[in-house]
């Protein structure tokens, strides 16, 4: 059986700014990713503007921001941050808006982003720091072949409760083994299919 | 200036820059000297002087001397997370200091742990090292640090991949 999705990932644009700020102000975003509810929205906005302008068009960007888009509008963001061109490594962050979580499309889009990291940016390693309570995220990464390398016990405090923090690592050769193993199931998840979805979206919206 | 049994510990100043540079230029690699992207950097002396004059650095960067005033290394407490009550320590001594089990490093560690656990009430200290730093790892183990995990093939240097180890000590394991 093959899997198909109408979602696609594209480079984040300045036009996405308001949406990104809205997501970053979301309680869940702070709970799962960067937990500082006291951060000023203006600073968040400035930070995102900085990210978007820094990555635009650079042949060796320090980070890459993708929007997970769909015919019904953007549903999330995937970023490759802290790119080290010397070590060929980066950190993966994923945010999917609440109503779209738990769908297969998240996995497909993370797979796409990893494919971009390994095949296009020639990364050797992708890391992810995930809180233990964020089980769907670390289970997805484990499914994609990543290994839990570091466990920091009681390392983060959320709503008065201590949680462990995991560091995951996925090496290029491990990703390739995974890709080989699931080649049959993922044969419809092609770049061509994504381009078709994107074309459909552009025709409708422009 | 803290006068311990064997060591004299004081905050670093710009005159320590040339000693610090020795570690960057050493043939040994130090996980402690990697930057945020885990890349080795090679600063020059004036950049290190600037670093050591930085307000944050002067409060967290300590030089460790023997009683004759010879500088042997550095110990650093940084990245303090007040909410989650942890901090990161950096131990910067050459391998020989560990191999000879110099009392200076024991004094230095005792000082920084006392600061972290008793004065700042942190509950955890974290430190990282490259898997080849055997003398440091043995020292950490001897002082009840526990290996929290190994990030594989994080650093590419000298023609090969290196792993980065994370070691942790809880305040509850100190006396």
CSV table of C-alpha atoms in Angstrom, one decimal:
chain,number,residue,atom,x,y,z
A,1,UNK,CA,0.0,0.0,0.0
A,2,UNK,CA,1.3,3.5,-0.8
A,3,UNK,CA,0.7,6.6,1.1
A,4,UNK,CA,-0.2,10.0,-0.4
A,5,UNK,CA,-0.6,13.5,1.0
A,6,UNK,CA,-1.7,16.8,-0.5
A,7,UNK,CA,0.6,18.7,1.9
A,8,UNK,CA,4.0,20.0,0.9
A,9,UNK,CA,6.9,21.9,2.4
A,10,UNK,CA,8.2,25.1,1.0
A,11,UNK,CA,10.7,27.7,2.2
A,12,UNK,CA,9.2,30.1,4.7
A,13,UNK,CA,8.6,33.6,3.3
A,14,UNK,CA,8.2,37.0,4.8
A,15,UNK,CA,4.5,36.7,4.1
A,16,UNK,CA,4.4,33.9,6.6
A,17,UNK,CA,5.5,36.2,9.4
A,18,UNK,CA,2.2,36.9,11.1
A,19,UNK,CA,1.3,33.2,11.1
A,20,UNK,CA,4.7,32.3,12.5
A,21,UNK,CA,4.4,34.9,15.3
A,22,UNK,CA,0.9,33.5,16.0
A,23,UNK,CA,2.2,30.0,16.3
A,24,UNK,CA,5.1,31.0,18.4
A,25,UNK,CA,2.8,32.7,20.8
A,26,UNK,CA,0.7,29.6,21.0
A,27,UNK,CA,0.9,28.0,24.5
A,28,UNK,CA,1.6,24.6,23.0
A,29,UNK,CA,4.5,25.9,21.0
A,30,UNK,CA,6.1,27.2,24.2
A,31,UNK,CA,5.2,24.0,26.1
A,32,UNK,CA,6.7,21.7,23.5
A,33,UNK,CA,9.5,23.8,22.1
A,34,UNK,CA,10.8,27.0,23.6
A,35,UNK,CA,9.2,27.5,26.9
A,36,UNK,CA,9.4,31.1,27.8
A,37,UNK,CA,5.9,32.6,28.0
A,38,UNK,CA,7.3,35.9,29.1
A,39,UNK,CA,9.0,36.6,25.8
A,40,UNK,CA,7.9,39.8,24.2
A,41,UNK,CA,5.8,39.3,21.0
A,42,UNK,CA,7.9,42.1,19.4
A,43,UNK,CA,11.1,40.2,20.1
A,44,UNK,CA,9.6,37.0,18.7
A,45,UNK,CA,8.7,39.0,15.6
A,46,UNK,CA,12.2,40.5,15.3
A,47,UNK,CA,13.7,37.1,15.8
A,48,UNK,CA,11.6,35.5,13.0
A,49,UNK,CA,12.3,38.4,10.7
A,50,UNK,CA,16.0,37.9,11.4
A,51,UNK,CA,15.7,34.2,10.6
A,52,UNK,CA,13.8,34.7,7.4
A,53,UNK,CA,16.2,37.3,6.1
A,54,UNK,CA,19.3,35.5,7.1
A,55,UNK,CA,18.3,32.2,5.3
A,56,UNK,CA,17.0,33.8,2.2
A,57,UNK,CA,19.1,32.9,-0.8
A,58,UNK,CA,22.3,32.1,1.1
A,59,UNK,CA,24.2,29.1,-0.3
A,60,UNK,CA,25.4,28.2,3.2
A,61,UNK,CA,22.5,29.2,5.5
A,62,UNK,CA,22.8,28.9,9.2
A,63,UNK,CA,19.2,27.6,9.4
A,64,UNK,CA,16.4,26.7,7.0
A,65,UNK,CA,12.7,27.3,7.8
A,66,UNK,CA,10.0,25.4,6.0
A,67,UNK,CA,6.3,25.9,6.1
A,68,UNK,CA,4.2,22.7,5.9
A,69,UNK,CA,1.6,23.9,3.6
A,70,UNK,CA,-1.6,22.4,2.2
A,71,UNK,CA,-4.4,23.3,-0.2
A,72,UNK,CA,-6.3,24.6,2.9
A,73,UNK,CA,-3.4,26.7,4.1
A,74,UNK,CA,-0.3,26.3,6.2
A,75,UNK,CA,-0.4,23.7,9.0
A,76,UNK,CA,3.0,23.8,10.6
A,77,UNK,CA,6.7,24.6,10.5
A,78,UNK,CA,9.8,22.5,10.2
A,79,UNK,CA,13.2,24.0,10.8
A,80,UNK,CA,16.8,22.9,10.4
A,81,UNK,CA,18.7,25.0,12.8
A,82,UNK,CA,22.3,25.4,14.0
A,83,UNK,CA,23.6,24.1,10.7
A,84,UNK,CA,27.3,23.3,11.0
A,85,UNK,CA,28.9,23.0,7.6
A,86,UNK,CA,32.1,21.7,9.1
A,87,UNK,CA,30.4,18.9,11.0
A,88,UNK,CA,27.6,18.5,8.5
A,89,UNK,CA,25.0,18.5,11.3
A,90,UNK,CA,21.9,20.4,12.2
A,91,UNK,CA,19.0,20.4,14.7
A,92,UNK,CA,15.5,19.5,13.7
A,93,UNK,CA,12.5,21.3,15.1
A,94,UNK,CA,8.9,20.6,14.2
A,95,UNK,CA,5.7,22.4,15.0
A,96,UNK,CA,2.3,21.3,13.8
A,97,UNK,CA,-0.8,23.4,14.6
A,98,UNK,CA,-3.1,21.6,17.1
A,99,UNK,CA,-5.9,20.6,14.7
A,100,UNK,CA,-3.4,18.8,12.4
A,101,UNK,CA,-1.5,16.8,14.9
A,102,UNK,CA,-1.6,13.0,14.8
A,103,UNK,CA,-2.0,12.9,11.0
A,104,UNK,CA,0.2,10.8,8.7
A,105,UNK,CA,1.1,13.9,6.8
A,106,UNK,CA,3.3,15.1,9.7
A,107,UNK,CA,5.5,12.0,9.3
A,108,UNK,CA,5.7,12.5,5.5
A,109,UNK,CA,6.7,16.1,5.8
A,110,UNK,CA,9.4,15.4,8.4
A,111,UNK,CA,10.6,12.7,6.1
A,112,UNK,CA,10.8,15.3,3.3
A,113,UNK,CA,12.7,17.7,5.5
A,114,UNK,CA,15.2,14.9,6.5
A,115,UNK,CA,15.5,14.0,2.8
A,116,UNK,CA,16.3,17.6,2.1
A,117,UNK,CA,18.9,17.7,4.9
A,118,UNK,CA,20.7,14.6,3.9
A,119,UNK,CA,20.3,14.6,0.1
A,120,UNK,CA,20.5,18.3,-0.7
A,121,UNK,CA,22.4,19.9,2.2
A,122,UNK,CA,24.6,16.8,2.5
A,123,UNK,CA,24.2,16.6,6.2
A,124,UNK,CA,25.8,13.7,8.0
A,125,UNK,CA,23.8,14.0,11.2
A,126,UNK,CA,20.4,15.5,12.3
A,127,UNK,CA,19.8,15.9,16.0
A,128,UNK,CA,16.6,16.7,17.8
A,129,UNK,CA,16.0,17.7,21.4
A,130,UNK,CA,12.7,16.4,22.6
A,131,UNK,CA,10.9,16.6,25.9
A,132,UNK,CA,9.9,13.1,27.2
A,133,UNK,CA,6.2,14.1,27.4
A,134,UNK,CA,6.2,14.8,23.7
A,135,UNK,CA,5.8,11.2,22.9
A,136,UNK,CA,4.4,11.5,19.3
A,137,UNK,CA,7.5,13.5,18.3
A,138,UNK,CA,10.1,11.1,19.7
A,139,UNK,CA,8.1,8.1,18.5
A,140,UNK,CA,8.0,9.5,15.0
A,141,UNK,CA,11.8,10.1,15.1
A,142,UNK,CA,12.4,6.6,16.3
A,143,UNK,CA,10.2,5.3,13.5
A,144,UNK,CA,12.4,7.2,11.1
A,145,UNK,CA,15.5,5.5,12.4
A,146,UNK,CA,16.8,8.0,14.9
A,147,UNK,CA,18.5,6.8,18.1
A,148,UNK,CA,17.9,8.1,21.6
A,149,UNK,CA,21.5,9.1,22.6
A,150,UNK,CA,21.2,11.2,25.7
A,151,UNK,CA,18.6,11.2,28.5
A,152,UNK,CA,18.7,14.1,30.9
A,153,UNK,CA,16.6,13.1,33.9
A,154,UNK,CA,14.3,15.8,35.3
A,155,UNK,CA,15.8,18.5,33.1
A,156,UNK,CA,12.9,20.7,32.3
A,157,UNK,CA,10.1,22.1,34.4
A,158,UNK,CA,6.6,22.5,32.9
A,159,UNK,CA,3.6,23.6,34.9
A,160,UNK,CA,5.5,22.6,38.1
A,161,UNK,CA,6.4,19.1,37.0
A,162,UNK,CA,9.8,17.8,36.1
A,163,UNK,CA,10.3,16.1,32.8
A,164,UNK,CA,13.2,14.2,31.2
A,165,UNK,CA,14.8,15.6,28.0
A,166,UNK,CA,16.0,13.3,25.2
A,167,UNK,CA,18.6,14.0,22.6
A,168,UNK,CA,18.0,12.0,19.4
A,169,UNK,CA,20.5,11.6,16.6
A,170,UNK,CA,20.0,10.3,13.1
A,171,UNK,CA,22.9,9.6,10.8
A,172,UNK,CA,22.8,9.7,7.1
A,173,UNK,CA,23.5,6.0,6.7
A,174,UNK,CA,20.7,5.1,9.1
A,175,UNK,CA,18.3,7.3,7.2
A,176,UNK,CA,19.3,5.5,4.0
A,177,UNK,CA,18.7,2.1,5.6
A,178,UNK,CA,15.2,3.3,6.6
A,179,UNK,CA,14.5,4.6,3.2
A,180,UNK,CA,15.5,1.3,1.6
A,181,UNK,CA,13.3,-0.6,4.0
A,182,UNK,CA,10.2,1.5,3.3
A,183,UNK,CA,10.9,2.1,-0.4
A,184,UNK,CA,7.8,0.4,-1.5
A,185,UNK,CA,5.4,2.2,0.9
A,186,UNK,CA,7.0,5.6,0.2
A,187,UNK,CA,7.2,5.4,-3.6
A,188,UNK,CA,4.3,7.8,-4.0
A,189,UNK,CA,5.9,10.3,-1.7
A,190,UNK,CA,7.9,11.8,-4.4
A,191,UNK,CA,9.1,15.3,-5.1
A,192,UNK,CA,7.0,15.2,-8.3
A,193,UNK,CA,3.8,14.6,-6.2
A,194,UNK,CA,4.8,17.5,-3.9
A,195,UNK,CA,5.3,19.8,-6.9
A,196,UNK,CA,1.9,18.8,-8.2
A,197,UNK,CA,0.3,19.6,-4.9
A,198,UNK,CA,2.1,22.9,-4.8
A,199,UNK,CA,1.1,23.7,-8.4
A,200,UNK,CA,-2.6,23.0,-7.5
A,201,UNK,CA,-2.3,25.3,-4.5
A,202,UNK,CA,-0.7,28.1,-6.5
A,203,UNK,CA,-3.3,27.9,-9.3
A,204,UNK,CA,-6.1,28.2,-6.7
A,205,UNK,CA,-4.5,31.0,-4.8
A,206,UNK,CA,-2.8,33.2,-7.3
B,1,UNK,CA,40.6,35.0,45.6
B,2,UNK,CA,39.9,31.6,47.2
B,3,UNK,CA,42.7,30.0,49.0
B,4,UNK,CA,42.1,26.2,49.0
B,5,UNK,CA,44.4,23.6,50.5
B,6,UNK,CA,46.4,23.2,47.3
B,7,UNK,CA,45.0,25.6,44.8
B,8,UNK,CA,44.3,29.3,44.6
B,9,UNK,CA,41.2,30.0,42.7
B,10,UNK,CA,40.4,33.5,41.3
B,11,UNK,CA,38.3,35.0,38.6
B,12,UNK,CA,40.1,35.2,35.3
B,13,UNK,CA,41.3,38.4,33.8
B,14,UNK,CA,42.7,39.5,30.4
B,15,UNK,CA,46.2,38.6,31.5
B,16,UNK,CA,45.1,34.9,31.5
B,17,UNK,CA,44.4,35.0,27.7
B,18,UNK,CA,47.8,33.6,26.7
B,19,UNK,CA,47.3,30.6,29.0
B,20,UNK,CA,43.8,30.0,27.7
B,21,UNK,CA,45.2,30.2,24.1
B,22,UNK,CA,47.5,27.3,24.9
B,23,UNK,CA,44.5,25.0,25.3
B,24,UNK,CA,43.0,26.1,22.0
B,25,UNK,CA,46.3,25.5,20.3
B,26,UNK,CA,47.0,22.2,22.0
B,27,UNK,CA,47.5,19.0,20.2
B,28,UNK,CA,44.8,17.5,22.4
B,29,UNK,CA,41.1,18.3,21.6
B,30,UNK,CA,38.9,19.6,24.3
B,31,UNK,CA,35.1,19.2,24.1
B,32,UNK,CA,34.9,22.2,26.4
B,33,UNK,CA,36.3,24.5,23.7
B,34,UNK,CA,33.8,23.7,21.0
B,35,UNK,CA,31.3,26.4,20.1
B,36,UNK,CA,27.5,26.2,20.1
B,37,UNK,CA,27.6,24.2,16.8
B,38,UNK,CA,30.2,21.8,18.2
B,39,UNK,CA,32.8,23.3,16.0
B,40,UNK,CA,36.4,23.9,17.1
B,41,UNK,CA,37.5,27.5,17.0
B,42,UNK,CA,40.9,29.0,17.1
B,43,UNK,CA,40.7,32.5,18.5
B,44,UNK,CA,43.7,34.8,18.8
B,45,UNK,CA,45.0,36.3,22.0
B,46,UNK,CA,43.3,39.6,21.6
B,47,UNK,CA,39.9,37.9,21.1
B,48,UNK,CA,40.4,35.9,24.3
B,49,UNK,CA,41.4,39.0,26.2
B,50,UNK,CA,38.1,40.5,25.1
B,51,UNK,CA,36.3,37.4,26.1
B,52,UNK,CA,37.9,37.4,29.6
B,53,UNK,CA,37.0,41.1,30.1
B,54,UNK,CA,33.4,40.3,29.3
B,55,UNK,CA,31.2,40.8,32.4
B,56,UNK,CA,29.6,37.4,32.2
B,57,UNK,CA,32.9,35.7,31.7
B,58,UNK,CA,34.5,37.5,34.6
B,59,UNK,CA,31.8,36.2,36.9
B,60,UNK,CA,31.9,32.6,35.8
B,61,UNK,CA,35.5,31.9,34.5
B,62,UNK,CA,38.0,30.9,37.2
B,63,UNK,CA,41.7,30.5,36.9
B,64,UNK,CA,43.3,27.7,39.0
B,65,UNK,CA,46.8,28.4,40.3
B,66,UNK,CA,49.2,26.5,42.6
B,67,UNK,CA,50.5,28.2,45.7
B,68,UNK,CA,53.5,29.6,43.7
B,69,UNK,CA,51.1,31.4,41.4
B,70,UNK,CA,51.6,29.2,38.4
B,71,UNK,CA,48.4,28.9,36.4
B,72,UNK,CA,47.4,25.3,35.7
B,73,UNK,CA,44.0,25.6,34.2
B,74,UNK,CA,40.5,26.9,34.3
B,75,UNK,CA,37.1,26.0,35.7
B,76,UNK,CA,33.9,27.6,34.5
B,77,UNK,CA,30.3,27.6,35.6
B,78,UNK,CA,28.0,28.8,32.9
B,79,UNK,CA,24.5,28.4,31.3
B,80,UNK,CA,22.7,28.5,34.6
B,81,UNK,CA,19.1,27.7,34.2
B,82,UNK,CA,17.4,29.2,37.3
B,83,UNK,CA,14.0,27.6,36.5
B,84,UNK,CA,15.3,24.1,35.9
B,85,UNK,CA,18.1,24.5,38.4
B,86,UNK,CA,21.0,23.2,36.4
B,87,UNK,CA,24.2,24.6,35.1
B,88,UNK,CA,27.1,23.6,32.9
B,89,UNK,CA,30.7,23.3,34.1
B,90,UNK,CA,33.8,23.3,32.0
B,91,UNK,CA,37.1,21.8,33.3
B,92,UNK,CA,40.1,22.9,31.3
B,93,UNK,CA,43.3,21.2,32.4
B,94,UNK,CA,45.8,19.3,30.4
B,95,UNK,CA,45.8,15.5,30.5
B,96,UNK,CA,49.0,15.4,32.6
B,97,UNK,CA,47.1,17.2,35.4
B,98,UNK,CA,44.5,14.5,35.5
B,99,UNK,CA,47.0,11.6,35.0
B,100,UNK,CA,49.1,12.8,38.0
B,101,UNK,CA,45.9,13.2,40.0
B,102,UNK,CA,46.9,16.7,40.9
B,103,UNK,CA,45.2,18.0,44.0
B,104,UNK,CA,44.6,21.3,42.2
B,105,UNK,CA,41.8,19.8,40.1
B,106,UNK,CA,40.1,18.3,43.1
B,107,UNK,CA,40.2,21.6,44.9
B,108,UNK,CA,38.9,23.4,41.7
B,109,UNK,CA,36.0,20.9,41.4
B,110,UNK,CA,35.1,21.1,45.0
B,111,UNK,CA,35.0,24.9,44.7
B,112,UNK,CA,32.7,25.0,41.7
B,113,UNK,CA,30.4,22.3,43.0
B,114,UNK,CA,30.1,24.2,46.3
B,115,UNK,CA,29.2,27.3,44.4
B,116,UNK,CA,26.7,25.5,42.2
B,117,UNK,CA,25.0,23.3,44.7
B,118,UNK,CA,25.3,25.2,48.0
B,119,UNK,CA,25.4,28.8,47.0
B,120,UNK,CA,23.2,28.8,43.9
B,121,UNK,CA,21.1,25.8,45.0
B,122,UNK,CA,21.3,24.1,41.6
B,123,UNK,CA,20.3,20.5,41.6
B,124,UNK,CA,22.3,19.3,38.6
B,125,UNK,CA,25.6,20.0,36.8
B,126,UNK,CA,26.2,19.0,33.2
B,127,UNK,CA,29.4,18.8,31.3
B,128,UNK,CA,30.4,17.5,27.9
B,129,UNK,CA,33.6,16.0,26.6
B,130,UNK,CA,34.9,14.3,23.5
B,131,UNK,CA,35.1,10.5,23.8
B,132,UNK,CA,38.9,10.7,23.5
B,133,UNK,CA,39.2,12.7,26.7
B,134,UNK,CA,39.8,9.6,28.8
B,135,UNK,CA,41.7,11.3,31.7
B,136,UNK,CA,38.8,13.8,32.2
B,137,UNK,CA,36.2,11.1,32.0
B,138,UNK,CA,38.0,9.1,34.6
B,139,UNK,CA,38.2,12.1,36.8
B,140,UNK,CA,34.5,12.8,36.4
B,141,UNK,CA,33.6,9.2,37.2
B,142,UNK,CA,35.8,9.3,40.3
B,143,UNK,CA,33.7,12.3,41.4
B,144,UNK,CA,30.4,10.6,40.9
B,145,UNK,CA,29.4,12.1,37.6
B,146,UNK,CA,27.2,9.7,35.6
B,147,UNK,CA,27.2,9.3,31.8
B,148,UNK,CA,23.9,10.6,30.5
B,149,UNK,CA,24.6,9.6,26.9
B,150,UNK,CA,26.8,9.8,23.8
B,151,UNK,CA,26.0,11.9,20.8
B,152,UNK,CA,27.4,10.0,17.9
B,153,UNK,CA,29.6,11.5,15.2
B,154,UNK,CA,28.9,15.1,16.2
B,155,UNK,CA,32.3,16.5,15.5
B,156,UNK,CA,34.5,16.1,12.4
B,157,UNK,CA,38.2,16.9,13.2
B,158,UNK,CA,41.6,15.6,12.3
B,159,UNK,CA,40.1,13.5,9.5
B,160,UNK,CA,37.5,11.5,11.5
B,161,UNK,CA,34.3,11.7,13.4
B,162,UNK,CA,34.2,12.1,17.1
B,163,UNK,CA,31.4,11.4,19.6
B,164,UNK,CA,30.4,13.8,22.3
B,165,UNK,CA,29.6,12.5,25.8
B,166,UNK,CA,27.3,14.2,28.3
B,167,UNK,CA,28.1,13.7,32.0
B,168,UNK,CA,25.8,14.7,34.8
B,169,UNK,CA,26.1,15.1,38.6
B,170,UNK,CA,23.1,15.6,40.9
B,171,UNK,CA,23.4,17.7,44.0
B,172,UNK,CA,21.9,14.8,45.9
B,173,UNK,CA,25.0,12.7,45.3
B,174,UNK,CA,27.3,15.3,47.0
B,175,UNK,CA,28.0,15.2,50.8
